[in-house]
Amino acid sequence: MTSSTLRRTPLLGVAGLVVVVDQGTKLLASSQLADGRIVPLLPGLLNGQLVHNTGAAFSLLRGSVQWLGVLSLAVTAGLLIWVMRHRAAPFWQGMAVAFLLGGTLGNGIDRWRIGHVIDFLALVPINFPIFNPADVAINLAVLCFFIDLWSSRGSKAPS
C-alpha cells in the first residue's frame, strides 16, 4: 500500500466542511424540531429529535458547559497548532485530525454561543443517545486514527 499524504489546506477544508455541515444542520433542526416533534429522516433507521445537551458524549459531565467549552477551545487550539507545524500528514492521520478539529469546533461553537450542544439525530432500531454531525465527525476521527495506526504498523521496519 502506498503512503499518500494529506496537505494542510485540504485538511483544513475537511474540518471547515464538517463545521459548516454541523452548524447548518443544527440551525435547520432547531427551526424545524423546536416544537418537540419527532420527524423520520430515514424511516426505520434515523429520526430527527431536538435535544439540548449540556454535557459531553452520552450526556457525560452534564451541566459542565463552561469546563467543556474550555476543553473544546484547548483541543481546537492544540489541533490548529499541530496542523500549522505540519505541512502534510499521512492520509489517515490527516483525516483523523481534520474530523476531530471539525467536530470539536462544531460542538465548541454551540457551547460558547448558546450554552449547550444541539443534538438531533436519533437512531430508531436501538436505544442510543441522540447525536449530531460533529459527534459523527469525532467518531470518524477515532476510526481514522485506528486505520492510521493499523496501516503504519506494517510499514515500519522492525527494530
Tab-separated table of C-alpha atoms in Angstrom:
chain	number	residue	atom	x	y	z
A	1	MET	CA	0.000	0.000	0.000
A	2	THR	CA	1.453	3.361	-0.960
A	3	SER	CA	1.619	6.040	1.651
A	4	SER	CA	-0.316	9.097	0.491
A	5	THR	CA	-0.324	12.352	2.375
A	6	LEU	CA	-2.892	14.992	3.139
A	7	ARG	CA	-1.641	18.559	2.910
A	8	ARG	CA	-2.627	21.356	5.276
A	9	THR	CA	-5.143	23.143	3.012
A	10	PRO	CA	-7.309	20.094	2.209
A	11	LEU	CA	-7.113	19.046	5.857
A	12	LEU	CA	-8.428	22.451	6.952
A	13	GLY	CA	-11.005	22.259	4.151
A	14	VAL	CA	-12.373	18.965	5.503
A	15	ALA	CA	-12.508	20.434	9.021
A	16	GLY	CA	-14.274	23.529	7.677
A	17	LEU	CA	-16.773	21.401	5.772
A	18	VAL	CA	-17.548	19.461	8.957
A	19	VAL	CA	-18.222	22.739	10.804
A	20	VAL	CA	-20.442	24.098	8.002
A	21	VAL	CA	-22.478	20.877	7.744
A	22	ASP	CA	-22.704	20.602	11.536
A	23	GLN	CA	-23.778	24.188	12.163
A	24	GLY	CA	-26.112	24.308	9.143
A	25	THR	CA	-27.952	21.124	10.075
A	26	LYS	CA	-28.182	22.210	13.725
A	27	LEU	CA	-29.740	25.500	12.612
A	28	LEU	CA	-32.228	23.623	10.430
A	29	ALA	CA	-33.030	21.112	13.183
A	30	SER	CA	-33.515	23.909	15.716
A	31	SER	CA	-36.036	25.648	13.492
A	32	GLN	CA	-37.886	22.527	12.305
A	33	LEU	CA	-37.951	20.481	15.512
A	34	ALA	CA	-38.357	23.241	18.126
A	35	ASP	CA	-41.960	22.213	18.830
A	36	GLY	CA	-40.793	18.827	20.174
A	37	ARG	CA	-41.954	16.706	17.275
A	38	ILE	CA	-40.025	13.716	16.001
A	39	VAL	CA	-39.501	13.517	12.242
A	40	PRO	CA	-38.414	10.375	10.368
A	41	LEU	CA	-35.264	11.207	8.379
A	42	LEU	CA	-34.500	7.656	7.226
A	43	PRO	CA	-37.654	5.697	8.174
A	44	GLY	CA	-36.906	2.795	10.482
A	45	LEU	CA	-33.297	3.928	10.952
A	46	LEU	CA	-32.913	7.609	11.842
A	47	ASN	CA	-35.263	10.223	13.308
A	48	GLY	CA	-34.849	13.925	13.866
A	49	GLN	CA	-35.460	14.796	17.520
A	50	LEU	CA	-34.165	18.010	19.088
A	51	VAL	CA	-32.250	17.747	22.372
A	52	HIS	CA	-30.152	20.368	24.182
A	53	ASN	CA	-27.130	18.626	25.702
A	54	THR	CA	-25.206	20.433	28.453
A	55	GLY	CA	-22.754	17.536	28.764
A	56	ALA	CA	-20.333	15.634	26.576
A	57	ALA	CA	-20.789	12.376	24.664
A	58	PHE	CA	-23.587	10.201	26.060
A	59	SER	CA	-24.518	13.196	28.279
A	60	LEU	CA	-21.456	12.575	30.466
A	61	LEU	CA	-20.483	15.562	32.621
A	62	ARG	CA	-23.987	17.019	32.235
A	63	GLY	CA	-24.107	20.681	33.242
A	64	SER	CA	-20.375	21.244	32.710
A	65	VAL	CA	-20.777	23.616	29.760
A	66	GLN	CA	-18.066	26.077	30.785
A	67	TRP	CA	-15.493	23.378	31.517
A	68	LEU	CA	-16.352	21.547	28.286
A	69	GLY	CA	-16.193	24.859	26.400
A	70	VAL	CA	-12.674	25.467	27.698
A	71	LEU	CA	-11.745	21.879	26.790
A	72	SER	CA	-13.147	22.367	23.258
A	73	LEU	CA	-11.137	25.553	22.899
A	74	ALA	CA	-7.947	23.878	24.150
A	75	VAL	CA	-8.346	20.869	21.836
A	76	THR	CA	-9.119	23.143	18.877
A	77	ALA	CA	-6.056	25.299	19.621
A	78	GLY	CA	-3.848	22.230	20.033
A	79	LEU	CA	-5.040	20.739	16.761
A	80	LEU	CA	-4.559	24.031	14.903
A	81	ILE	CA	-1.025	24.312	16.277
A	82	TRP	CA	-0.347	20.732	15.136
A	83	VAL	CA	-1.737	21.499	11.655
A	84	MET	CA	0.344	24.677	11.335
A	85	ARG	CA	3.522	22.804	12.312
A	86	HIS	CA	2.961	20.039	9.752
A	87	ARG	CA	2.658	20.849	6.059
A	88	ALA	CA	1.379	17.358	5.360
A	89	ALA	CA	0.388	14.264	7.280
A	90	PRO	CA	-0.120	10.634	6.368
A	91	PHE	CA	-3.589	10.435	4.792
A	92	TRP	CA	-5.474	8.649	7.595
A	93	GLN	CA	-3.766	10.657	10.300
A	94	GLY	CA	-4.623	13.863	8.446
A	95	MET	CA	-8.255	12.799	8.040
A	96	ALA	CA	-8.409	11.955	11.751
A	97	VAL	CA	-7.095	15.404	12.674
A	98	ALA	CA	-9.479	17.071	10.200
A	99	PHE	CA	-12.546	15.244	11.545
A	100	LEU	CA	-11.513	15.815	15.162
A	101	LEU	CA	-10.871	19.511	14.531
A	102	GLY	CA	-14.195	19.989	12.728
A	103	GLY	CA	-16.176	18.032	15.304
A	104	THR	CA	-14.563	19.697	18.299
A	105	LEU	CA	-15.036	23.131	16.781
A	106	GLY	CA	-18.661	22.402	15.808
A	107	ASN	CA	-19.680	21.369	19.319
A	108	GLY	CA	-17.469	24.056	20.868
A	109	ILE	CA	-19.265	26.768	18.875
A	110	ASP	CA	-22.560	25.551	20.336
A	111	ARG	CA	-21.214	25.579	23.889
A	112	TRP	CA	-19.836	29.104	23.593
A	113	ARG	CA	-22.669	30.569	21.530
A	114	ILE	CA	-25.782	29.091	23.172
A	115	GLY	CA	-24.623	27.282	26.313
A	116	HIS	CA	-25.408	23.740	25.157
A	117	VAL	CA	-24.821	21.385	22.245
A	118	ILE	CA	-27.663	20.812	19.802
A	119	ASP	CA	-28.249	17.100	19.207
A	120	PHE	CA	-30.910	15.919	16.802
A	121	LEU	CA	-30.048	12.561	15.213
A	122	ALA	CA	-31.794	9.622	16.911
A	123	LEU	CA	-31.194	6.013	15.894
A	124	VAL	CA	-34.522	4.179	15.704
A	125	PRO	CA	-33.658	0.492	15.948
A	126	ILE	CA	-31.600	0.821	19.143
A	127	ASN	CA	-31.743	2.914	22.289
A	128	PHE	CA	-28.706	5.116	21.643
A	129	PRO	CA	-28.000	8.698	22.765
A	130	ILE	CA	-29.126	11.399	20.341
A	131	PHE	CA	-26.168	12.895	18.492
A	132	ASN	CA	-25.174	15.411	15.779
A	133	PRO	CA	-22.818	15.683	12.775
A	134	ALA	CA	-19.935	16.939	14.959
A	135	ASP	CA	-20.271	13.779	17.059
A	136	VAL	CA	-20.188	11.686	13.877
A	137	ALA	CA	-17.008	13.502	12.800
A	138	ILE	CA	-15.348	12.870	16.177
A	139	ASN	CA	-16.171	9.164	15.884
A	140	LEU	CA	-14.844	9.117	12.321
A	141	ALA	CA	-11.644	10.683	13.701
A	142	VAL	CA	-11.241	7.781	16.109
A	143	LEU	CA	-11.788	5.319	13.246
A	144	CYS	CA	-9.228	7.153	11.074
A	145	PHE	CA	-6.690	7.142	13.922
A	146	PHE	CA	-7.136	3.361	14.213
A	147	ILE	CA	-6.759	2.909	10.437
A	148	ASP	CA	-3.608	5.066	10.513
A	149	LEU	CA	-2.205	3.063	13.412
A	150	TRP	CA	-3.036	-0.241	11.735
A	151	SER	CA	-1.709	0.776	8.295
A	152	SER	CA	1.514	2.301	9.671
A	153	ARG	CA	2.180	-0.814	11.760
A	154	GLY	CA	3.089	-2.819	8.673
A	155	SER	CA	5.197	-0.080	7.064
A	156	LYS	CA	7.724	0.307	9.886
A	157	ALA	CA	10.829	-1.793	9.869
A	158	PRO	CA	11.320	-3.954	12.960
A	159	SER	CA	13.981	-2.684	15.376
